[in-house]
Structure formats: C-alpha cells, structure tokens
Amino acid sequence: MNLVWIIGKRFKPKLRIYSGEVVVSKIKGIFMLSNIDDATLARVAQALGEEDAIKMIEILKSSEETTDDEIANKTTIRLNSVRKILYKLYDRSLVSLRRTRDPKTGWFIFHWRLQPDQLEGFILSRKRQVLEKLDVRLAYEKNHDFYYCYTAGCKRVPFEEAVELVFKCPTCGKPLMHYENERILIALSKKVEQLRKELGE
Ligand SMILES: [Zn+2]
C-alpha cells in the first residue's frame, strides 16, 4: 500500500527546513564521506526538491573542495542551477563555503566543501519530523471509526462527521458505509516501527 495515499494530503509530511547551526568550515578527513550512502543522498535531494543535488553531492564527495564551475563541467548541470542548489545546501549547513579572488580577473571564486556530519543530522531531523507526523496519524486512525462510499476519488469520513452527513457522501451522494482501516493501521505501524529503529529509539 502506498504510504502517501495512506497519509493523505492533509497529513503528508511537509518538507520542513532543517536549520542547523552554521558551522565554520573545519578541516575534516574524507573518511567520513564514505558513510553517505545512496539512500541518504536521495533523501537530501528529495528534501531539497532537487533531483540534481544527488549528482552534485557525488562530485562534492569525491574531492575535498570544489568550485561551482567544476561541478557544472563534471555534471553537465547548468551553472545557474548548480549555484542555486549549492546555496540551498549552504542554507541548511550541508556545505561550507570559502571565497578567494581570481588574481587575473579580480572576480570571486567560490570553493565548496561537503559537511558530512551535518548531512547526517539533516537526515535524522527529517526522519524525526516524519515520525512525529506518522504518530499523530496513527493515533487518529486508531481512535476513529471511518465511513466511506467506496467510490474512487471520494474521501473517508470519521463517524462523527458521517452522522452529521446522515451517512450520505458529500461528494457523490452515495450512502456511507463502515470502512475497515486495519490495513492502514498495519502499514502505518510498520513504518513507525521502522523509523523508530532507524532513529535508535
Ligand atoms: Zn462518494
């Protein structure tokens, strides 16, 4: 069962921004970078709403410091997009920035560096937010009896609302019948349990 469908629009976890402390660029070994797996990268990209962020973080991972030009050349992502995504990452303290001046042109050069420990914190904080929402949703499903017209595109309503509607669907007019939400409860419980495990709770 698709979790997004279960959670529904109203309860879809919002992609809130993790506002970690801005950490002054520290010299870090690149050993930690190997800890960032594909799933983590995918989550970061999803949180930023930027598919290209995956490719960019891969490039950032592979060297200690990179310029926006280098990233654009290696990924074929347009320089404007590269900069936009870099600033999004910077906003969330996932990369640090060092600025130098090109002695020939006098223009600034921006050197970017991945902050792997911040990346992990970012993921954990997002997982916690999702867990909170799922917990609320799970309690809601447990504490309510639902009624449904069994028509695609219509919504389930809790008992109290169904009474007010005289058990008639407000969308299609068909009668509202009891809806067994056991499968939803199982799917939600599984997801909650999995997240708890991942968070070590
Ligand atoms: Zn209906």
JSON list of C-alpha atoms and ligand atoms in Angstrom, two decimals:
[
{"chain": "A", "resi": 1, "resn": "MET", "atom": "CA", "xyz": [0.00, 0.00, 0.00]},
{"chain": "A", "resi": 2, "resn": "ASN", "atom": "CA", "xyz": [1.27, 3.42, -0.92]},
{"chain": "A", "resi": 3, "resn": "LEU", "atom": "CA", "xyz": [2.14, 5.37, 2.21]},
{"chain": "A", "resi": 4, "resn": "VAL", "atom": "CA", "xyz": [1.49, 8.77, 0.67]},
{"chain": "A", "resi": 5, "resn": "TRP", "atom": "CA", "xyz": [-2.04, 7.63, -0.09]},
{"chain": "A", "resi": 6, "resn": "ILE", "atom": "CA", "xyz": [-2.49, 6.47, 3.50]},
{"chain": "A", "resi": 7, "resn": "ILE", "atom": "CA", "xyz": [-1.17, 9.66, 4.99]},
{"chain": "A", "resi": 8, "resn": "GLY", "atom": "CA", "xyz": [-3.36, 11.66, 2.66]},
{"chain": "A", "resi": 9, "resn": "LYS", "atom": "CA", "xyz": [-2.85, 15.22, 1.55]},
{"chain": "A", "resi": 10, "resn": "ARG", "atom": "CA", "xyz": [-3.70, 16.76, 4.88]},
{"chain": "A", "resi": 11, "resn": "PHE", "atom": "CA", "xyz": [-1.15, 14.68, 6.71]},
{"chain": "A", "resi": 12, "resn": "LYS", "atom": "CA", "xyz": [1.54, 14.50, 4.07]},
{"chain": "A", "resi": 13, "resn": "PRO", "atom": "CA", "xyz": [4.75, 15.36, 5.93]},
{"chain": "A", "resi": 14, "resn": "LYS", "atom": "CA", "xyz": [5.81, 18.84, 4.96]},
{"chain": "A", "resi": 15, "resn": "LEU", "atom": "CA", "xyz": [9.38, 19.17, 3.87]},
{"chain": "A", "resi": 16, "resn": "ARG", "atom": "CA", "xyz": [10.43, 21.48, 6.64]},
{"chain": "A", "resi": 17, "resn": "ILE", "atom": "CA", "xyz": [13.84, 23.04, 6.56]},
{"chain": "A", "resi": 18, "resn": "TYR", "atom": "CA", "xyz": [16.40, 21.86, 9.00]},
{"chain": "A", "resi": 19, "resn": "SER", "atom": "CA", "xyz": [18.11, 24.93, 10.36]},
{"chain": "A", "resi": 20, "resn": "GLY", "atom": "CA", "xyz": [21.26, 23.58, 11.86]},
{"chain": "A", "resi": 21, "resn": "GLU", "atom": "CA", "xyz": [23.91, 25.83, 13.23]},
{"chain": "A", "resi": 22, "resn": "VAL", "atom": "CA", "xyz": [26.17, 27.31, 10.63]},
{"chain": "A", "resi": 23, "resn": "VAL", "atom": "CA", "xyz": [29.44, 25.64, 11.29]},
{"chain": "A", "resi": 24, "resn": "VAL", "atom": "CA", "xyz": [32.65, 27.36, 10.41]},
{"chain": "A", "resi": 25, "resn": "SER", "atom": "CA", "xyz": [34.47, 25.24, 7.89]},
{"chain": "A", "resi": 26, "resn": "LYS", "atom": "CA", "xyz": [36.53, 22.66, 9.73]},
{"chain": "A", "resi": 27, "resn": "ILE", "atom": "CA", "xyz": [39.30, 20.59, 8.31]},
{"chain": "A", "resi": 28, "resn": "LYS", "atom": "CA", "xyz": [37.92, 17.11, 8.10]},
{"chain": "A", "resi": 29, "resn": "GLY", "atom": "CA", "xyz": [39.28, 13.91, 6.70]},
{"chain": "A", "resi": 30, "resn": "ILE", "atom": "CA", "xyz": [37.35, 12.47, 3.81]},
{"chain": "A", "resi": 31, "resn": "PHE", "atom": "CA", "xyz": [36.95, 9.17, 5.66]},
{"chain": "A", "resi": 32, "resn": "MET", "atom": "CA", "xyz": [33.53, 10.19, 6.91]},
{"chain": "A", "resi": 33, "resn": "LEU", "atom": "CA", "xyz": [32.30, 10.85, 3.40]},
{"chain": "A", "resi": 34, "resn": "SER", "atom": "CA", "xyz": [32.17, 7.16, 2.62]},
{"chain": "A", "resi": 35, "resn": "ASN", "atom": "CA", "xyz": [29.36, 6.87, 5.19]},
{"chain": "A", "resi": 36, "resn": "ILE", "atom": "CA", "xyz": [26.98, 8.75, 2.94]},
{"chain": "A", "resi": 37, "resn": "ASP", "atom": "CA", "xyz": [25.06, 6.11, 1.08]},
{"chain": "A", "resi": 38, "resn": "ASP", "atom": "CA", "xyz": [22.74, 6.43, -1.89]},
{"chain": "A", "resi": 39, "resn": "ALA", "atom": "CA", "xyz": [19.61, 6.37, 0.26]},
{"chain": "A", "resi": 40, "resn": "THR", "atom": "CA", "xyz": [20.91, 9.35, 2.24]},
{"chain": "A", "resi": 41, "resn": "LEU", "atom": "CA", "xyz": [21.68, 11.24, -0.94]},
{"chain": "A", "resi": 42, "resn": "ALA", "atom": "CA", "xyz": [18.24, 10.51, -2.30]},
{"chain": "A", "resi": 43, "resn": "ARG", "atom": "CA", "xyz": [16.63, 11.79, 0.91]},
{"chain": "A", "resi": 44, "resn": "VAL", "atom": "CA", "xyz": [18.62, 15.01, 0.81]},
{"chain": "A", "resi": 45, "resn": "ALA", "atom": "CA", "xyz": [17.66, 15.54, -2.82]},
{"chain": "A", "resi": 46, "resn": "GLN", "atom": "CA", "xyz": [14.02, 14.89, -2.01]},
{"chain": "A", "resi": 47, "resn": "ALA", "atom": "CA", "xyz": [14.10, 17.29, 0.93]},
{"chain": "A", "resi": 48, "resn": "LEU", "atom": "CA", "xyz": [15.60, 19.99, -1.24]},
{"chain": "A", "resi": 49, "resn": "GLY", "atom": "CA", "xyz": [13.23, 19.26, -4.10]},
{"chain": "A", "resi": 50, "resn": "GLU", "atom": "CA", "xyz": [16.27, 18.96, -6.36]},
{"chain": "A", "resi": 51, "resn": "GLU", "atom": "CA", "xyz": [17.00, 15.76, -8.26]},
{"chain": "A", "resi": 52, "resn": "ASP", "atom": "CA", "xyz": [20.33, 17.21, -9.46]},
{"chain": "A", "resi": 53, "resn": "ALA", "atom": "CA", "xyz": [21.53, 17.54, -5.86]},
{"chain": "A", "resi": 54, "resn": "ILE", "atom": "CA", "xyz": [22.40, 13.82, -5.92]},
{"chain": "A", "resi": 55, "resn": "LYS", "atom": "CA", "xyz": [24.88, 14.24, -8.79]},
{"chain": "A", "resi": 56, "resn": "MET", "atom": "CA", "xyz": [26.32, 17.35, -7.17]},
{"chain": "A", "resi": 57, "resn": "ILE", "atom": "CA", "xyz": [26.86, 15.75, -3.78]},
{"chain": "A", "resi": 58, "resn": "GLU", "atom": "CA", "xyz": [28.58, 12.83, -5.54]},
{"chain": "A", "resi": 59, "resn": "ILE", "atom": "CA", "xyz": [31.05, 15.32, -7.02]},
{"chain": "A", "resi": 60, "resn": "LEU", "atom": "CA", "xyz": [31.46, 17.14, -3.70]},
{"chain": "A", "resi": 61, "resn": "LYS", "atom": "CA", "xyz": [32.10, 13.79, -2.03]},
{"chain": "A", "resi": 62, "resn": "SER", "atom": "CA", "xyz": [34.91, 12.90, -4.40]},
{"chain": "A", "resi": 63, "resn": "SER", "atom": "CA", "xyz": [37.12, 15.88, -3.60]},
{"chain": "A", "resi": 64, "resn": "GLU", "atom": "CA", "xyz": [37.85, 17.97, -0.57]},
{"chain": "A", "resi": 65, "resn": "GLU", "atom": "CA", "xyz": [36.89, 21.25, -2.18]},
{"chain": "A", "resi": 66, "resn": "THR", "atom": "CA", "xyz": [35.19, 22.05, -5.49]},
{"chain": "A", "resi": 67, "resn": "THR", "atom": "CA", "xyz": [34.17, 25.18, -7.37]},
{"chain": "A", "resi": 68, "resn": "ASP", "atom": "CA", "xyz": [30.75, 25.71, -8.97]},
{"chain": "A", "resi": 69, "resn": "ASP", "atom": "CA", "xyz": [32.42, 25.72, -12.40]},
{"chain": "A", "resi": 70, "resn": "GLU", "atom": "CA", "xyz": [33.98, 22.32, -11.79]},
{"chain": "A", "resi": 71, "resn": "ILE", "atom": "CA", "xyz": [30.64, 20.87, -10.66]},
{"chain": "A", "resi": 72, "resn": "ALA", "atom": "CA", "xyz": [28.87, 22.28, -13.72]},
{"chain": "A", "resi": 73, "resn": "ASN", "atom": "CA", "xyz": [31.53, 20.83, -16.04]},
{"chain": "A", "resi": 74, "resn": "LYS", "atom": "CA", "xyz": [31.53, 17.40, -14.44]},
{"chain": "A", "resi": 75, "resn": "THR", "atom": "CA", "xyz": [27.75, 17.01, -14.18]},
{"chain": "A", "resi": 76, "resn": "THR", "atom": "CA", "xyz": [26.56, 18.98, -17.25]},
{"chain": "A", "resi": 77, "resn": "ILE", "atom": "CA", "xyz": [24.06, 20.71, -14.94]},
{"chain": "A", "resi": 78, "resn": "ARG", "atom": "CA", "xyz": [23.75, 24.37, -15.93]},
{"chain": "A", "resi": 79, "resn": "LEU", "atom": "CA", "xyz": [25.91, 26.71, -13.85]},
{"chain": "A", "resi": 80, "resn": "ASN", "atom": "CA", "xyz": [22.87, 28.71, -12.70]},
{"chain": "A", "resi": 81, "resn": "SER", "atom": "CA", "xyz": [21.21, 25.56, -11.38]},
{"chain": "A", "resi": 82, "resn": "VAL", "atom": "CA", "xyz": [24.44, 24.41, -9.76]},
{"chain": "A", "resi": 83, "resn": "ARG", "atom": "CA", "xyz": [24.67, 27.71, -7.87]},
{"chain": "A", "resi": 84, "resn": "LYS", "atom": "CA", "xyz": [21.01, 27.64, -6.87]},
{"chain": "A", "resi": 85, "resn": "ILE", "atom": "CA", "xyz": [21.35, 24.13, -5.42]},
{"chain": "A", "resi": 86, "resn": "LEU", "atom": "CA", "xyz": [24.67, 24.96, -3.72]},
{"chain": "A", "resi": 87, "resn": "TYR", "atom": "CA", "xyz": [23.01, 27.89, -1.93]},
{"chain": "A", "resi": 88, "resn": "LYS", "atom": "CA", "xyz": [20.16, 25.63, -0.84]},
{"chain": "A", "resi": 89, "resn": "LEU", "atom": "CA", "xyz": [22.73, 23.19, 0.59]},
{"chain": "A", "resi": 90, "resn": "TYR", "atom": "CA", "xyz": [24.60, 26.08, 2.19]},
{"chain": "A", "resi": 91, "resn": "ASP", "atom": "CA", "xyz": [21.38, 27.39, 3.75]},
{"chain": "A", "resi": 92, "resn": "ARG", "atom": "CA", "xyz": [20.99, 24.08, 5.55]},
{"chain": "A", "resi": 93, "resn": "SER", "atom": "CA", "xyz": [24.70, 23.98, 6.52]},
{"chain": "A", "resi": 94, "resn": "LEU", "atom": "CA", "xyz": [25.25, 20.91, 4.36]},
{"chain": "A", "resi": 95, "resn": "VAL", "atom": "CA", "xyz": [28.18, 22.56, 2.56]},
{"chain": "A", "resi": 96, "resn": "SER", "atom": "CA", "xyz": [30.65, 25.20, 3.65]},
{"chain": "A", "resi": 97, "resn": "LEU", "atom": "CA", "xyz": [31.97, 27.99, 1.52]},
{"chain": "A", "resi": 98, "resn": "ARG", "atom": "CA", "xyz": [35.37, 29.65, 1.11]},
{"chain": "A", "resi": 99, "resn": "ARG", "atom": "CA", "xyz": [35.83, 32.68, -1.12]},
{"chain": "A", "resi": 100, "resn": "THR", "atom": "CA", "xyz": [39.01, 33.70, -2.94]},
{"chain": "A", "resi": 101, "resn": "ARG", "atom": "CA", "xyz": [39.72, 36.26, -5.64]},
{"chain": "A", "resi": 102, "resn": "ASP", "atom": "CA", "xyz": [40.97, 35.35, -9.08]},
{"chain": "A", "resi": 103, "resn": "PRO", "atom": "CA", "xyz": [44.26, 37.30, -9.41]},
{"chain": "A", "resi": 104, "resn": "LYS", "atom": "CA", "xyz": [43.78, 37.69, -13.18]},
{"chain": "A", "resi": 105, "resn": "THR", "atom": "CA", "xyz": [40.14, 38.73, -13.46]},
{"chain": "A", "resi": 106, "resn": "GLY", "atom": "CA", "xyz": [39.63, 40.04, -9.93]},
{"chain": "A", "resi": 107, "resn": "TRP", "atom": "CA", "xyz": [36.40, 38.01, -9.72]},
{"chain": "A", "resi": 108, "resn": "PHE", "atom": "CA", "xyz": [35.46, 35.92, -6.73]},
{"chain": "A", "resi": 109, "resn": "ILE", "atom": "CA", "xyz": [35.90, 32.16, -6.84]},
{"chain": "A", "resi": 110, "resn": "PHE", "atom": "CA", "xyz": [33.69, 30.09, -4.54]},
{"chain": "A", "resi": 111, "resn": "HIS", "atom": "CA", "xyz": [35.09, 26.87, -3.10]},
{"chain": "A", "resi": 112, "resn": "TRP", "atom": "CA", "xyz": [32.53, 24.44, -1.73]},
{"chain": "A", "resi": 113, "resn": "ARG", "atom": "CA", "xyz": [33.06, 21.66, 0.74]},
{"chain": "A", "resi": 114, "resn": "LEU", "atom": "CA", "xyz": [30.64, 18.99, 1.92]},
{"chain": "A", "resi": 115, "resn": "GLN", "atom": "CA", "xyz": [29.81, 18.82, 5.66]},
{"chain": "A", "resi": 116, "resn": "PRO", "atom": "CA", "xyz": [29.13, 15.11, 6.10]},
{"chain": "A", "resi": 117, "resn": "ASP", "atom": "CA", "xyz": [28.21, 15.24, 9.80]},
{"chain": "A", "resi": 118, "resn": "GLN", "atom": "CA", "xyz": [25.65, 17.96, 9.05]},
{"chain": "A", "resi": 119, "resn": "LEU", "atom": "CA", "xyz": [24.24, 15.77, 6.32]},
{"chain": "A", "resi": 120, "resn": "GLU", "atom": "CA", "xyz": [23.59, 13.01, 8.83]},
{"chain": "A", "resi": 121, "resn": "GLY", "atom": "CA", "xyz": [22.00, 15.45, 11.27]},
{"chain": "A", "resi": 122, "resn": "PHE", "atom": "CA", "xyz": [19.81, 16.74, 8.48]},
{"chain": "A", "resi": 123, "resn": "ILE", "atom": "CA", "xyz": [18.54, 13.25, 7.66]},
{"chain": "A", "resi": 124, "resn": "LEU", "atom": "CA", "xyz": [17.92, 12.39, 11.32]},
{"chain": "A", "resi": 125, "resn": "SER", "atom": "CA", "xyz": [15.98, 15.57, 11.89]},
{"chain": "A", "resi": 126, "resn": "ARG", "atom": "CA", "xyz": [13.84, 14.87, 8.81]},
{"chain": "A", "resi": 127, "resn": "LYS", "atom": "CA", "xyz": [13.18, 11.33, 9.97]},
{"chain": "A", "resi": 128, "resn": "ARG", "atom": "CA", "xyz": [12.09, 12.63, 13.36]},
{"chain": "A", "resi": 129, "resn": "GLN", "atom": "CA", "xyz": [9.65, 15.05, 11.72]},
{"chain": "A", "resi": 130, "resn": "VAL", "atom": "CA", "xyz": [8.17, 12.26, 9.61]},
{"chain": "A", "resi": 131, "resn": "LEU", "atom": "CA", "xyz": [7.89, 10.02, 12.67]},
{"chain": "A", "resi": 132, "resn": "GLU", "atom": "CA", "xyz": [6.02, 12.73, 14.60]},
{"chain": "A", "resi": 133, "resn": "LYS", "atom": "CA", "xyz": [3.50, 13.14, 11.78]},
{"chain": "A", "resi": 134, "resn": "LEU", "atom": "CA", "xyz": [3.04, 9.40, 11.41]},
{"chain": "A", "resi": 135, "resn": "ASP", "atom": "CA", "xyz": [2.50, 9.02, 15.16]},
{"chain": "A", "resi": 136, "resn": "VAL", "atom": "CA", "xyz": [-0.24, 11.65, 15.04]},
{"chain": "A", "resi": 137, "resn": "ARG", "atom": "CA", "xyz": [-1.80, 9.97, 12.02]},
{"chain": "A", "resi": 138, "resn": "LEU", "atom": "CA", "xyz": [-1.60, 6.53, 13.64]},
{"chain": "A", "resi": 139, "resn": "ALA", "atom": "CA", "xyz": [-3.37, 7.79, 16.76]},
{"chain": "A", "resi": 140, "resn": "TYR", "atom": "CA", "xyz": [-6.05, 9.39, 14.58]},
{"chain": "A", "resi": 141, "resn": "GLU", "atom": "CA", "xyz": [-6.62, 6.11, 12.70]},
{"chain": "A", "resi": 142, "resn": "LYS", "atom": "CA", "xyz": [-6.73, 4.14, 15.96]},
{"chain": "A", "resi": 143, "resn": "ASN", "atom": "CA", "xyz": [-9.18, 6.48, 17.68]},
{"chain": "A", "resi": 144, "resn": "HIS", "atom": "CA", "xyz": [-11.71, 6.87, 14.90]},
{"chain": "A", "resi": 145, "resn": "ASP", "atom": "CA", "xyz": [-14.26, 4.76, 13.11]},
{"chain": "A", "resi": 146, "resn": "PHE", "atom": "CA", "xyz": [-14.43, 5.58, 9.42]},
{"chain": "A", "resi": 147, "resn": "TYR", "atom": "CA", "xyz": [-17.22, 5.63, 6.87]},
{"chain": "A", "resi": 148, "resn": "TYR", "atom": "CA", "xyz": [-16.81, 5.55, 3.12]},
{"chain": "A", "resi": 149, "resn": "CYS", "atom": "CA", "xyz": [-18.94, 5.42, -0.03]},
{"chain": "A", "resi": 150, "resn": "TYR", "atom": "CA", "xyz": [-16.39, 3.17, -1.77]},
{"chain": "A", "resi": 151, "resn": "THR", "atom": "CA", "xyz": [-16.18, 5.49, -4.78]},
{"chain": "A", "resi": 152, "resn": "ALA", "atom": "CA", "xyz": [-12.78, 6.35, -6.23]},
{"chain": "A", "resi": 153, "resn": "GLY", "atom": "CA", "xyz": [-11.90, 10.00, -5.62]},
{"chain": "A", "resi": 154, "resn": "CYS", "atom": "CA", "xyz": [-14.21, 10.38, -2.58]},
{"chain": "A", "resi": 155, "resn": "LYS", "atom": "CA", "xyz": [-12.93, 10.66, 0.97]},
{"chain": "A", "resi": 156, "resn": "ARG", "atom": "CA", "xyz": [-13.43, 8.59, 4.10]},
{"chain": "A", "resi": 157, "resn": "VAL", "atom": "CA", "xyz": [-15.06, 10.48, 6.98]},
{"chain": "A", "resi": 158, "resn": "PRO", "atom": "CA", "xyz": [-14.91, 9.76, 10.70]},
{"chain": "A", "resi": 159, "resn": "PHE", "atom": "CA", "xyz": [-18.11, 8.56, 12.45]},
{"chain": "A", "resi": 160, "resn": "GLU", "atom": "CA", "xyz": [-18.96, 11.96, 13.99]},
{"chain": "A", "resi": 161, "resn": "GLU", "atom": "CA", "xyz": [-18.87, 13.59, 10.58]},
{"chain": "A", "resi": 162, "resn": "ALA", "atom": "CA", "xyz": [-20.79, 10.74, 8.96]},
{"chain": "A", "resi": 163, "resn": "VAL", "atom": "CA", "xyz": [-23.62, 11.27, 11.49]},
{"chain": "A", "resi": 164, "resn": "GLU", "atom": "CA", "xyz": [-23.81, 14.94, 10.57]},
{"chain": "A", "resi": 165, "resn": "LEU", "atom": "CA", "xyz": [-23.94, 13.99, 6.88]},
{"chain": "A", "resi": 166, "resn": "VAL", "atom": "CA", "xyz": [-26.75, 11.50, 7.64]},
{"chain": "A", "resi": 167, "resn": "PHE", "atom": "CA", "xyz": [-24.44, 8.84, 6.17]},
{"chain": "A", "resi": 168, "resn": "LYS", "atom": "CA", "xyz": [-24.57, 10.34, 2.70]},
{"chain": "A", "resi": 169, "resn": "CYS", "atom": "CA", "xyz": [-21.31, 11.07, 0.84]},
{"chain": "A", "resi": 170, "resn": "PRO", "atom": "CA", "xyz": [-20.98, 14.87, 0.45]},
{"chain": "A", "resi": 171, "resn": "THR", "atom": "CA", "xyz": [-19.19, 14.38, -2.89]},
{"chain": "A", "resi": 172, "resn": "CYS", "atom": "CA", "xyz": [-21.16, 11.74, -4.81]},
{"chain": "A", "resi": 173, "resn": "GLY", "atom": "CA", "xyz": [-24.31, 11.34, -2.71]},
{"chain": "A", "resi": 174, "resn": "LYS", "atom": "CA", "xyz": [-23.96, 7.57, -2.29]},
{"chain": "A", "resi": 175, "resn": "PRO", "atom": "CA", "xyz": [-24.53, 6.01, 1.16]},
{"chain": "A", "resi": 176, "resn": "LEU", "atom": "CA", "xyz": [-21.58, 5.96, 3.55]},
{"chain": "A", "resi": 177, "resn": "MET", "atom": "CA", "xyz": [-20.69, 2.52, 4.89]},
{"chain": "A", "resi": 178, "resn": "HIS", "atom": "CA", "xyz": [-18.34, 1.38, 7.59]},
{"chain": "A", "resi": 179, "resn": "TYR", "atom": "CA", "xyz": [-14.70, 1.28, 6.49]},
{"chain": "A", "resi": 180, "resn": "GLU", "atom": "CA", "xyz": [-12.23, -1.17, 7.99]},
{"chain": "A", "resi": 181, "resn": "ASN", "atom": "CA", "xyz": [-8.89, 0.63, 8.36]},
{"chain": "A", "resi": 182, "resn": "GLU", "atom": "CA", "xyz": [-6.87, -2.36, 9.55]},
{"chain": "A", "resi": 183, "resn": "ARG", "atom": "CA", "xyz": [-4.58, -2.42, 6.52]},
{"chain": "A", "resi": 184, "resn": "ILE", "atom": "CA", "xyz": [-3.83, 1.27, 7.02]},
{"chain": "A", "resi": 185, "resn": "LEU", "atom": "CA", "xyz": [-3.08, 0.68, 10.70]},
{"chain": "A", "resi": 186, "resn": "ILE", "atom": "CA", "xyz": [-0.71, -2.17, 9.85]},
{"chain": "A", "resi": 187, "resn": "ALA", "atom": "CA", "xyz": [1.12, -0.17, 7.17]},
{"chain": "A", "resi": 188, "resn": "LEU", "atom": "CA", "xyz": [1.43, 2.88, 9.44]},
{"chain": "A", "resi": 189, "resn": "SER", "atom": "CA", "xyz": [2.61, 0.82, 12.41]},
{"chain": "A", "resi": 190, "resn": "LYS", "atom": "CA", "xyz": [5.26, -0.86, 10.28]},
{"chain": "A", "resi": 191, "resn": "LYS", "atom": "CA", "xyz": [6.57, 2.47, 9.04]},
{"chain": "A", "resi": 192, "resn": "VAL", "atom": "CA", "xyz": [6.59, 3.94, 12.55]},
{"chain": "A", "resi": 193, "resn": "GLU", "atom": "CA", "xyz": [8.44, 0.92, 13.88]},
{"chain": "A", "resi": 194, "resn": "GLN", "atom": "CA", "xyz": [10.99, 1.08, 11.08]},
{"chain": "A", "resi": 195, "resn": "LEU", "atom": "CA", "xyz": [11.65, 4.78, 11.68]},
{"chain": "A", "resi": 196, "resn": "ARG", "atom": "CA", "xyz": [11.99, 4.21, 15.44]},
{"chain": "A", "resi": 197, "resn": "LYS", "atom": "CA", "xyz": [14.59, 1.54, 14.76]},
{"chain": "A", "resi": 198, "resn": "GLU", "atom": "CA", "xyz": [16.49, 3.78, 12.36]},
{"chain": "A", "resi": 199, "resn": "LEU", "atom": "CA", "xyz": [16.47, 6.56, 14.97]},
{"chain": "A", "resi": 200, "resn": "GLY", "atom": "CA", "xyz": [17.58, 4.12, 17.67]},
{"chain": "A", "resi": 201, "resn": "GLU", "atom": "CA", "xyz": [14.52, 4.79, 19.83]},
{"chain": "B", "resi": 1, "resn": "ZN", "atom": "ZN", "xyz": [-18.67, 9.43, -2.56]}
]
